[in-house]
Coordinates of C-alpha atoms and ligand atoms in Angstrom, one line a residue:
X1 CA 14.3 -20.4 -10.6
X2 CA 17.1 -17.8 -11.5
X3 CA 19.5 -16.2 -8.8
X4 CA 18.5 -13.1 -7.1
X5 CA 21.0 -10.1 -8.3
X6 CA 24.0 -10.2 -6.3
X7 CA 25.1 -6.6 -4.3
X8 CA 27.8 -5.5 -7.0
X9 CA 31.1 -5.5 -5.8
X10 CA 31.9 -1.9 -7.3
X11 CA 29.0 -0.1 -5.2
X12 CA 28.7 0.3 -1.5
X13 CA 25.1 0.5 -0.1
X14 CA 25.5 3.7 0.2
X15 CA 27.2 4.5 -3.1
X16 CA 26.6 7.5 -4.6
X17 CA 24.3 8.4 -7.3
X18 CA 27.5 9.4 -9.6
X19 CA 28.9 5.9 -9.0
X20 CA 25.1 4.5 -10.4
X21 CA 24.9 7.1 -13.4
X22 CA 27.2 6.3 -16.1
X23 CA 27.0 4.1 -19.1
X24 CA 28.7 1.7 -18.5
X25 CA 26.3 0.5 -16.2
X26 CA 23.5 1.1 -18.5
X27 CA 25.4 -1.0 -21.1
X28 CA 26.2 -3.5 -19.1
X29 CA 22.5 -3.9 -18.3
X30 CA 21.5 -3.7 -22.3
X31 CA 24.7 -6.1 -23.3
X32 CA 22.8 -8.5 -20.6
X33 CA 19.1 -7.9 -22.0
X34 CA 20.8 -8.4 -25.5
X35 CA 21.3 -12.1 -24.4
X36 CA 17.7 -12.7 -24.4
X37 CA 16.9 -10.9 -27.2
X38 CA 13.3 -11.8 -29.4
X39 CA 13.4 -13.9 -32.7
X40 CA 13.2 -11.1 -35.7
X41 CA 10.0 -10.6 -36.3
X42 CA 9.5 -12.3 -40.1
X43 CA 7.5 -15.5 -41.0
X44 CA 9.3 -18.5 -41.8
X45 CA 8.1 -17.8 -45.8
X46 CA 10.9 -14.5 -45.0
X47 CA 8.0 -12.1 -45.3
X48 CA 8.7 -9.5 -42.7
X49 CA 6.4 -8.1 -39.9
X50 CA 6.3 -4.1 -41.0
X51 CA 4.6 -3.9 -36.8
X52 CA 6.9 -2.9 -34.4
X53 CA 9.7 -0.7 -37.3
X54 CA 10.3 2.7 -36.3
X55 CA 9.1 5.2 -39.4
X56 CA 12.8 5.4 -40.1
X57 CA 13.3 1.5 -40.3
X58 CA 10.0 1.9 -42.4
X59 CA 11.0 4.3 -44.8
X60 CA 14.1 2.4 -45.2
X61 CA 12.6 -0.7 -45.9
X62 CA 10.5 1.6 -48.6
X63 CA 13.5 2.8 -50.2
X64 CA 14.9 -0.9 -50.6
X65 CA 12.4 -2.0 -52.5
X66 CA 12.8 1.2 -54.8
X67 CA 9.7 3.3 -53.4
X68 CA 9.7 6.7 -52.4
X69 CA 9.8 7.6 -48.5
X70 CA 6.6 8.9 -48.5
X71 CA 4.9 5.6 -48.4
X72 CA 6.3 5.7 -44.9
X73 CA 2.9 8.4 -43.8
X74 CA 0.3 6.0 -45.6
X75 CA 1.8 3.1 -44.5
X76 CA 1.9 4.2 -41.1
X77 CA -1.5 5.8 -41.2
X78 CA -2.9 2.6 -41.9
X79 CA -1.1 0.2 -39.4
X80 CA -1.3 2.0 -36.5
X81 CA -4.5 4.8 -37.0
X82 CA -6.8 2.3 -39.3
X83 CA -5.5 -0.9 -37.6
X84 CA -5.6 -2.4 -40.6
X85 CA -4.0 -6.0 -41.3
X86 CA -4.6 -6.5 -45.2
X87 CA -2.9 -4.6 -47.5
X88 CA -6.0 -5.0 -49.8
X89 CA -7.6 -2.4 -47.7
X90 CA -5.9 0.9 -47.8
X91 CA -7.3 2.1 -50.2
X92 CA -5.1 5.2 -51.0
X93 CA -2.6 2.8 -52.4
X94 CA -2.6 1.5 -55.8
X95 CA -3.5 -2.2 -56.3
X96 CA 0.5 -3.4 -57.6
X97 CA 1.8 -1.8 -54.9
X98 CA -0.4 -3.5 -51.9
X99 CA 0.4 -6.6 -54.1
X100 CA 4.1 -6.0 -53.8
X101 CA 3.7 -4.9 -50.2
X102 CA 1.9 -8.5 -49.4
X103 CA 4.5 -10.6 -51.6
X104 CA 6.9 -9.2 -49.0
X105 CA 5.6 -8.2 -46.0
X106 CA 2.7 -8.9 -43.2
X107 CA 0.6 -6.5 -40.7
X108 CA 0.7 -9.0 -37.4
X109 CA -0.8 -9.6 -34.8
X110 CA -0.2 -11.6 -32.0
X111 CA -2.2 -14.7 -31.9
X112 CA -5.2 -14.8 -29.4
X113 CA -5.2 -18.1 -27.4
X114 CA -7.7 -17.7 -25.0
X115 CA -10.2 -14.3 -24.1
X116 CA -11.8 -14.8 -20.8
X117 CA -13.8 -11.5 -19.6
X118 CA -14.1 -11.4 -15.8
X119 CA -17.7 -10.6 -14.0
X120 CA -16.1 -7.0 -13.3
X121 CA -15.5 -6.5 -16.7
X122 CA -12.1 -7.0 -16.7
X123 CA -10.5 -9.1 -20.1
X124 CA -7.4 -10.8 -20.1
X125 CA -5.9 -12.3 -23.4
X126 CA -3.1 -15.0 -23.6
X127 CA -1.1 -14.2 -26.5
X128 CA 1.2 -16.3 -28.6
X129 CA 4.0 -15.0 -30.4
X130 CA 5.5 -16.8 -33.6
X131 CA 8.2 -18.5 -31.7
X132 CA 5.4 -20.5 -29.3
X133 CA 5.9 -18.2 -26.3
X134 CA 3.0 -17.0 -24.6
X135 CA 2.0 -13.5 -22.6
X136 CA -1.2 -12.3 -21.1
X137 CA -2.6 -8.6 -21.5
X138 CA -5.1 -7.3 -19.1
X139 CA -7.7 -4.9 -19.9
X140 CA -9.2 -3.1 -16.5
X141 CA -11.9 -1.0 -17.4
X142 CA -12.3 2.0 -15.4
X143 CA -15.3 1.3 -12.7
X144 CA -17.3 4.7 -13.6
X145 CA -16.2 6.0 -17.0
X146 CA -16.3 4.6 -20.2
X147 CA -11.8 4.3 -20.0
X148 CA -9.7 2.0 -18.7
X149 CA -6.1 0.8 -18.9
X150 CA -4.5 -1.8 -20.8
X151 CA -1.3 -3.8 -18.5
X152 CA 1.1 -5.1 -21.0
X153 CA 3.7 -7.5 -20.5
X154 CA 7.6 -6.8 -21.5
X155 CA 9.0 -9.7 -20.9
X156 CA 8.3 -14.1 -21.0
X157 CA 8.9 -14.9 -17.8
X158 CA 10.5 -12.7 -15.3
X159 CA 14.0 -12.7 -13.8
X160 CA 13.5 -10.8 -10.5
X161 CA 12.0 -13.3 -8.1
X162 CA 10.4 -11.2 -5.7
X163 CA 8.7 -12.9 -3.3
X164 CA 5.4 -12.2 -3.1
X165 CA 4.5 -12.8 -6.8
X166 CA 3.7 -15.9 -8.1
X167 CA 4.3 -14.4 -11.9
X168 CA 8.2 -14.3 -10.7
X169 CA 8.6 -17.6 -9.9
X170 CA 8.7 -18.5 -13.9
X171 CA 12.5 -18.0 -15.0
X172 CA 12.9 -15.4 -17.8
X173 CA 12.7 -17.0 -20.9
X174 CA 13.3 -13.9 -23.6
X175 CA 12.6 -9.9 -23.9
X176 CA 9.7 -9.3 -25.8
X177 CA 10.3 -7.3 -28.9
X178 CA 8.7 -4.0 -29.7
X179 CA 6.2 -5.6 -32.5
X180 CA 5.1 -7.9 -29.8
X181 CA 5.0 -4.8 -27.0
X182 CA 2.7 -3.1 -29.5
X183 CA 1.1 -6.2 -30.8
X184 CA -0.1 -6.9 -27.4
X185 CA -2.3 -3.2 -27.4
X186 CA -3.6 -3.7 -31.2
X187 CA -4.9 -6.8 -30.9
X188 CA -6.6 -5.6 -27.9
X189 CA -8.1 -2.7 -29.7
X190 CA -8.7 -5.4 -32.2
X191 CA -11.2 -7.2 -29.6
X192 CA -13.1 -3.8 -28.6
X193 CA -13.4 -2.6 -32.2
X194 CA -11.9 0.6 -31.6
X195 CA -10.0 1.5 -34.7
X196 CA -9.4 4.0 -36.4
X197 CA -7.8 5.6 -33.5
X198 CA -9.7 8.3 -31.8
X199 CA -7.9 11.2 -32.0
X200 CA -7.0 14.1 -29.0
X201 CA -9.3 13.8 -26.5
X202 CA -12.3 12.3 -28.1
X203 CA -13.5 9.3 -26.0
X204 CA -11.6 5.7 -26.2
X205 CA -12.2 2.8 -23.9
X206 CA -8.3 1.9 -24.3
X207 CA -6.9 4.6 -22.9
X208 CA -4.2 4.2 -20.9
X209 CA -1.5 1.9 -21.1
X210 CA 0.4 -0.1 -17.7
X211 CA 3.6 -1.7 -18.5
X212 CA 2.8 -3.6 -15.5
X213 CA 2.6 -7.1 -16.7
X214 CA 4.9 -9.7 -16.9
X215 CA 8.7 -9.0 -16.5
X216 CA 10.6 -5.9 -15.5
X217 CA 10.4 -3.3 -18.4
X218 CA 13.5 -1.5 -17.3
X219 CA 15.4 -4.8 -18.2
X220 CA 14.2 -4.6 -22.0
X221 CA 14.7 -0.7 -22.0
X222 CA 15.1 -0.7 -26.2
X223 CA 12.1 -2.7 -27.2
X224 CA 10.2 -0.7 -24.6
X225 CA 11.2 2.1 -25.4
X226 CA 10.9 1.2 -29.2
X227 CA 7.4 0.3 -28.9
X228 CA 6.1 3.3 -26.9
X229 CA 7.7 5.5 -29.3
X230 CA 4.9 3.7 -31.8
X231 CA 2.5 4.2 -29.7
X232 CA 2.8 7.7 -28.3
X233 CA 3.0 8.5 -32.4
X234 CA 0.5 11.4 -33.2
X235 CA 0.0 10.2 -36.7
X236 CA -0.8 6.8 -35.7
X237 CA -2.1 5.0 -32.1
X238 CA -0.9 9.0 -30.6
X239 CA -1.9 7.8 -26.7
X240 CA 0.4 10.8 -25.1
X241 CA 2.9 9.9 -22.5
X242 CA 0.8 11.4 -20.1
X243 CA -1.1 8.0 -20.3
X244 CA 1.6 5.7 -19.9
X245 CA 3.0 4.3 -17.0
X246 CA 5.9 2.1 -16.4
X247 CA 6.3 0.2 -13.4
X248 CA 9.5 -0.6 -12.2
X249 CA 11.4 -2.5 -9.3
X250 CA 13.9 0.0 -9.2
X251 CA 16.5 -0.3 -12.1
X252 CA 18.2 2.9 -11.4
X253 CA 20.2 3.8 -14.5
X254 CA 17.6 2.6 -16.7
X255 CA 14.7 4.8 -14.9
X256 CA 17.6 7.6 -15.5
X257 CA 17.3 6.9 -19.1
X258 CA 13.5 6.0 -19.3
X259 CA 12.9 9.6 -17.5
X260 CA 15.4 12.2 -20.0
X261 CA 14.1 10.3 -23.3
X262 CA 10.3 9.0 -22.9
X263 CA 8.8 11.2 -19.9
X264 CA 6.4 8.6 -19.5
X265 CA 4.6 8.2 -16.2
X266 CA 6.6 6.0 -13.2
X267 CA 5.6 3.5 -10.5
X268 CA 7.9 2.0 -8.6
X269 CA 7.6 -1.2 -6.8
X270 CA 8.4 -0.2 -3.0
X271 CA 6.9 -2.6 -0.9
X272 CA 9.0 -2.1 1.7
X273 CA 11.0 0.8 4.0
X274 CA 13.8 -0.9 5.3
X275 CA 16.6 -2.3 3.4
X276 CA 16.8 -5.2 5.3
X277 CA 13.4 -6.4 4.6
X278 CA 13.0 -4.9 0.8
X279 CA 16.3 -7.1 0.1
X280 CA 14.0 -10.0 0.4
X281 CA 10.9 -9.0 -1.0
X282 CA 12.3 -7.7 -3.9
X283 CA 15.8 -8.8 -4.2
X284 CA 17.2 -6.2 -7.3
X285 CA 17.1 -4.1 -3.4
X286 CA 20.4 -6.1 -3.2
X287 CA 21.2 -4.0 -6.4
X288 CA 19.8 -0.9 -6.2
X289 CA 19.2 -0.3 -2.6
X290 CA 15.9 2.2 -1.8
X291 CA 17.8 5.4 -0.8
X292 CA 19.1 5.1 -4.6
X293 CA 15.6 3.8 -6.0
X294 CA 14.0 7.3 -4.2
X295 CA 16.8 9.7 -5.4
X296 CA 16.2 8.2 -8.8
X297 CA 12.5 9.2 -8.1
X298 CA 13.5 12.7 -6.8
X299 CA 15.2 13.1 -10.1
X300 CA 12.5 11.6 -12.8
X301 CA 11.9 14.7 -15.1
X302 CA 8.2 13.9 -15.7
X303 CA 7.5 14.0 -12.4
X304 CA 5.2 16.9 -11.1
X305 CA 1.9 17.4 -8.9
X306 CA 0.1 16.8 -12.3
X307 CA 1.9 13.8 -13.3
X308 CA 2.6 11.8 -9.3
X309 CA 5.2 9.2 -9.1
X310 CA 2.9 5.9 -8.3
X311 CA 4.5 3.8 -5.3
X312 CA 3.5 0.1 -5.1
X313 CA 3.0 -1.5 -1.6
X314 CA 1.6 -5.0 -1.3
X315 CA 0.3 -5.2 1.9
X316 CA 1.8 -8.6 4.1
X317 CA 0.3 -9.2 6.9
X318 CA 2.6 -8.7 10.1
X319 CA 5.2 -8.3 7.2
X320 CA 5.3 -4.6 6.0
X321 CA 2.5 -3.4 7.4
X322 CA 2.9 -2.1 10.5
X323 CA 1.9 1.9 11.3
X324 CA 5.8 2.3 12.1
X325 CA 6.4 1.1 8.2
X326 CA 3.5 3.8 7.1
X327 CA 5.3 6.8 8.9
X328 CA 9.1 5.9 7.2
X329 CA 7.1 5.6 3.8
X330 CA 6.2 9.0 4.3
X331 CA 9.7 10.1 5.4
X332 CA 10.7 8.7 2.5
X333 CA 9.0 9.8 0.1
X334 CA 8.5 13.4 1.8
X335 CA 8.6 16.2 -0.9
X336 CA 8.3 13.5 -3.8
X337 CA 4.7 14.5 -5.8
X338 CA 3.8 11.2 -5.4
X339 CA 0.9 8.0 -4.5
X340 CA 0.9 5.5 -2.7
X341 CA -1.4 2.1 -4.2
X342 CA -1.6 -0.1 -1.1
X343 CA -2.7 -3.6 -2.9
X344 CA -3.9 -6.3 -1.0
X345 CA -1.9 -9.6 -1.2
X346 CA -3.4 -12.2 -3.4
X347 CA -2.4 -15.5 -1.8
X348 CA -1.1 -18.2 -4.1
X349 CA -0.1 -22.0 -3.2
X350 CA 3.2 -21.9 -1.8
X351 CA 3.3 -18.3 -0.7
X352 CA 3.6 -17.6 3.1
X353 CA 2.3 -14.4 3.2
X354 CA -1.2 -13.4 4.2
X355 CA -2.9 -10.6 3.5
X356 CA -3.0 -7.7 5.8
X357 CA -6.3 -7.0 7.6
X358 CA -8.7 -4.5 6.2
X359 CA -8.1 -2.6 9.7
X360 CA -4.2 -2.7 8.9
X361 CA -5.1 -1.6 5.7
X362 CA -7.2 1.4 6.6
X363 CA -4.8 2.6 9.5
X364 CA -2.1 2.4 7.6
X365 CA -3.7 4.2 4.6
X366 CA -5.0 6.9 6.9
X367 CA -1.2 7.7 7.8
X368 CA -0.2 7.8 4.5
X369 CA -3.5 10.2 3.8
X370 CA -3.0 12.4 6.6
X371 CA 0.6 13.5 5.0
X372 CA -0.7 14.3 2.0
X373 CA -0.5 11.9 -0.6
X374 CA -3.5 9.9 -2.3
X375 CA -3.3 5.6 -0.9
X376 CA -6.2 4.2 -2.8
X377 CA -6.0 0.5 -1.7
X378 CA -6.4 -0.9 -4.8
X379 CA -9.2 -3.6 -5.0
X380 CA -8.3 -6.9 -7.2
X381 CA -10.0 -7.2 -10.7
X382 CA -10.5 -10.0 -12.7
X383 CA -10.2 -12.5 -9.7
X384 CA -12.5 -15.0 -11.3
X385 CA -10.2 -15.1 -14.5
X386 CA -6.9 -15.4 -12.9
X387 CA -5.7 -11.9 -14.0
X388 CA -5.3 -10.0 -11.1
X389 CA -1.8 -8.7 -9.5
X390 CA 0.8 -11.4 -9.5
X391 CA -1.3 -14.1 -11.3
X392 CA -0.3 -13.7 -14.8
X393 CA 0.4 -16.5 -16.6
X394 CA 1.5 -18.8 -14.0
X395 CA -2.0 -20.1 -13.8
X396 CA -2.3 -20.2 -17.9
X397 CA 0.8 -22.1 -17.5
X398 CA -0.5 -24.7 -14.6
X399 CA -3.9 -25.1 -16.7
X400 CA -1.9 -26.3 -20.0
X401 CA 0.1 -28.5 -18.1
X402 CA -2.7 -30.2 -16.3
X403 CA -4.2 -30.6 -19.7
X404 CA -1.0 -32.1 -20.8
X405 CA -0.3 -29.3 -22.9
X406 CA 3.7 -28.8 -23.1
X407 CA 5.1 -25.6 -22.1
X408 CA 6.4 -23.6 -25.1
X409 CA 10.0 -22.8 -24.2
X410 CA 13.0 -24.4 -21.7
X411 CA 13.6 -21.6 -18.6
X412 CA 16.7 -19.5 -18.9
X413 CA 19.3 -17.8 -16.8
X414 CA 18.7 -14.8 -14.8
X415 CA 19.3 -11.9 -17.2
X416 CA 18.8 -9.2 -14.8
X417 CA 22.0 -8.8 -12.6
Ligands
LIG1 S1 6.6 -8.2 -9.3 FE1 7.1 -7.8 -11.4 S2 9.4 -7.6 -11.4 FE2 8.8 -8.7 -9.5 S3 8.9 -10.9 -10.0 FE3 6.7 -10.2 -10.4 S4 6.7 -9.7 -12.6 FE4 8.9 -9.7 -11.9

């Protein structure tokens, strides 16, 4: 298992903001990402996966092979608003050029390894990417409209350990690149059939997107980033940001960045109200302690009573949960237009926690009510298929190798601190 992030040396717990906001930081953070970069995203015949290119790397790509930049619109048009993956079929371009275009170049998908749908309705996918490695996507359909959301994983593996989730106790094996990122939400759509995409407001039952999966986004800002620049693309999938969350742990400089250039939703991971305690559940607290992670909150641009900042709480028994925690989460977060989603702890084999008791849960959602912000406790989906909070992969991973299936990849370093 990789080391939890060290307290840097530079940075008192009560450092300033100022100290925290500079680029060096931030490139210190992207120069250690860089380390666990994905493969390029080609075949091993050299043809090149056109998913995942921003429409200047397209139209570049155009120009090389002496077409004119405008092939950039079609192109685009249909990848990401036809979902097409043959060149055959788009039909506005003439047949020598979606000849040349399939001599040199591929529409891909992710590779489905298993489907399961969950009695609720929930569907999770394990995906496999060219290189062997393996994510799961989670589709959690909304309970009374035709909607839900689509959790998609940033990273293989995870390097922030925190305690309660059984997902973190794989080692981070590599970022996930932005063709894989949107990969993961295409071949989705693939499995509902809903392509072309539906365009404004005109129903879709993928219609949100969680970066909520596997791995802490914040810690692959440029392929994130990358890939929901694709997506929030009117011309092609066009989901608006207003539709896209990203949870975080609390990278501070990165939530900075995420904030001034995507104005996408937030949700942090709290989970806790004292330092003390938060240090342990989620050690990057050790990092970015939570008087920083709220300022950073105060400060996220997109954040408004329309558009709340989500806060995370797994509820632990005895742990977190007490009525004294409630009332310093809302100090905290006082004057913040926020949420709180309490989430019931899902035990796993190893874990000490317990859940808190649906008493604990209601009093302390009631506190949290009675000052004003929403506390849904969120109810586990997809329990039956291994795809609720916490779960993913790890049990994909125990299934294969109790089938004597080899795991794809060796573990790697912690690539967080
Ligand atoms: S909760 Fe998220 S960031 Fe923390 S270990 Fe699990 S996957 Fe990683």
């Amino acid at each position: 298992m990789s080391a939890a992030p060290a307290t840097s040396p530079s940075r008192s717990r009560d450092g300033t903001a100022a100290s925290l906001l500079n680029d060096e930081e931030r490139a210190r953070i992207r120069a250690k990402s860089a380390q666990f970069a994905p493969p390029p995203a080609a075949l091993p015949d050299g043809r090149r996966d056109l998913v995942g290119l921003s429409r200047e790397e397209l139209t570049d790509i155009m120009v090389e092979i002496g077409e004119k930049p405008f092939r950039t619109k079609q192109l685009w048009h249909w990848i990401y608003h036809q979902g097409a993956t043959d060149f055959s079929r788009m039909s506005s371009i003439a047949r020598p050029l979606q000849e040349k275009l399939a001599e040199r170049f591929v529409i891909g998908r992710p590779g489905v390894v298993t489907e399961q749908t969950s009695q609720d309705s929930t569907r999770k996918f394990l995906f496999r990417f060219r290189d062997g490695q393996e994510a799961e996507t989670v589709y959690i359909p909304d309970r009374q409209e035709d909607r839900g959301a689509v959790c998609i994983s940033s990273q293989v593996g995870c390097t922030l350990s925190c305690t309660f989730c059984h997902t973190g106790t794989q080692a981070l094996v590599r970022n996930l690149g932005a063709a894989e990122i949107v990969g993961q939400f295409m071949a989705a759509r693939d499995s509902y059939g809903e392509w072309p995409s539906p365009k404004g407001e005109t129903p879709r039952l993928l219609s949100t997107i969680v970066l909520m999966g596997m791995g802490e986004p914040l810690y692959n800002y440029d392929n994130v980033a990358k890939a929901m620049r694709i997506i929030m693309d009117g011309e092609g999938i066009g989901l608006s940001r207003r539709r896209i969350t990203l949870s975080t742990s609390g990278v501070v400089p990165m939530m900075d960045q995420c904030g001034a250039e995507l104005g996408i939703n937030l949700a942090v991971s709290l989970h806790a109200v004292r330092d003390d305690l938060r240090d342990e559940i989620v050690p990057l607290n050790r990092k970015y302690p939570i008087r920083e992670v709220i300022a950073a909150c105060r400060r996220y641009p997109a954040a408004s009573n329309a558009r709340r900042i989500t806060f995370e709480y797994i509820m632990l028994r005895g742990i977190n949960d007490s009525e004294a925690d409630a009332r310093e989460l809302v100090r905290l977060i006082s004057g913040i237009p926020a949420k709180v989603n309490l989430i019931p702890f899902n035990p796993w084999p190893g874990s000490s926690y317990r859940p808190s008791t649906r008493e604990q849960l209601d009093r302390f959602a009631k506190i949290v009510m009675d000052a004003g912000f929403a506390s849904p406790i969120r109810m586990p989906r997809g329990r039956d298929i291994l795809a609720a909070c916490g779960q993913l992969r790890t049990e994909s991973q125990r299934l294969r190798r109790a089938a004597g299936q080899p795991d794809a990849a060796p573990e790697a370093e912690d690539a967080g601190a």
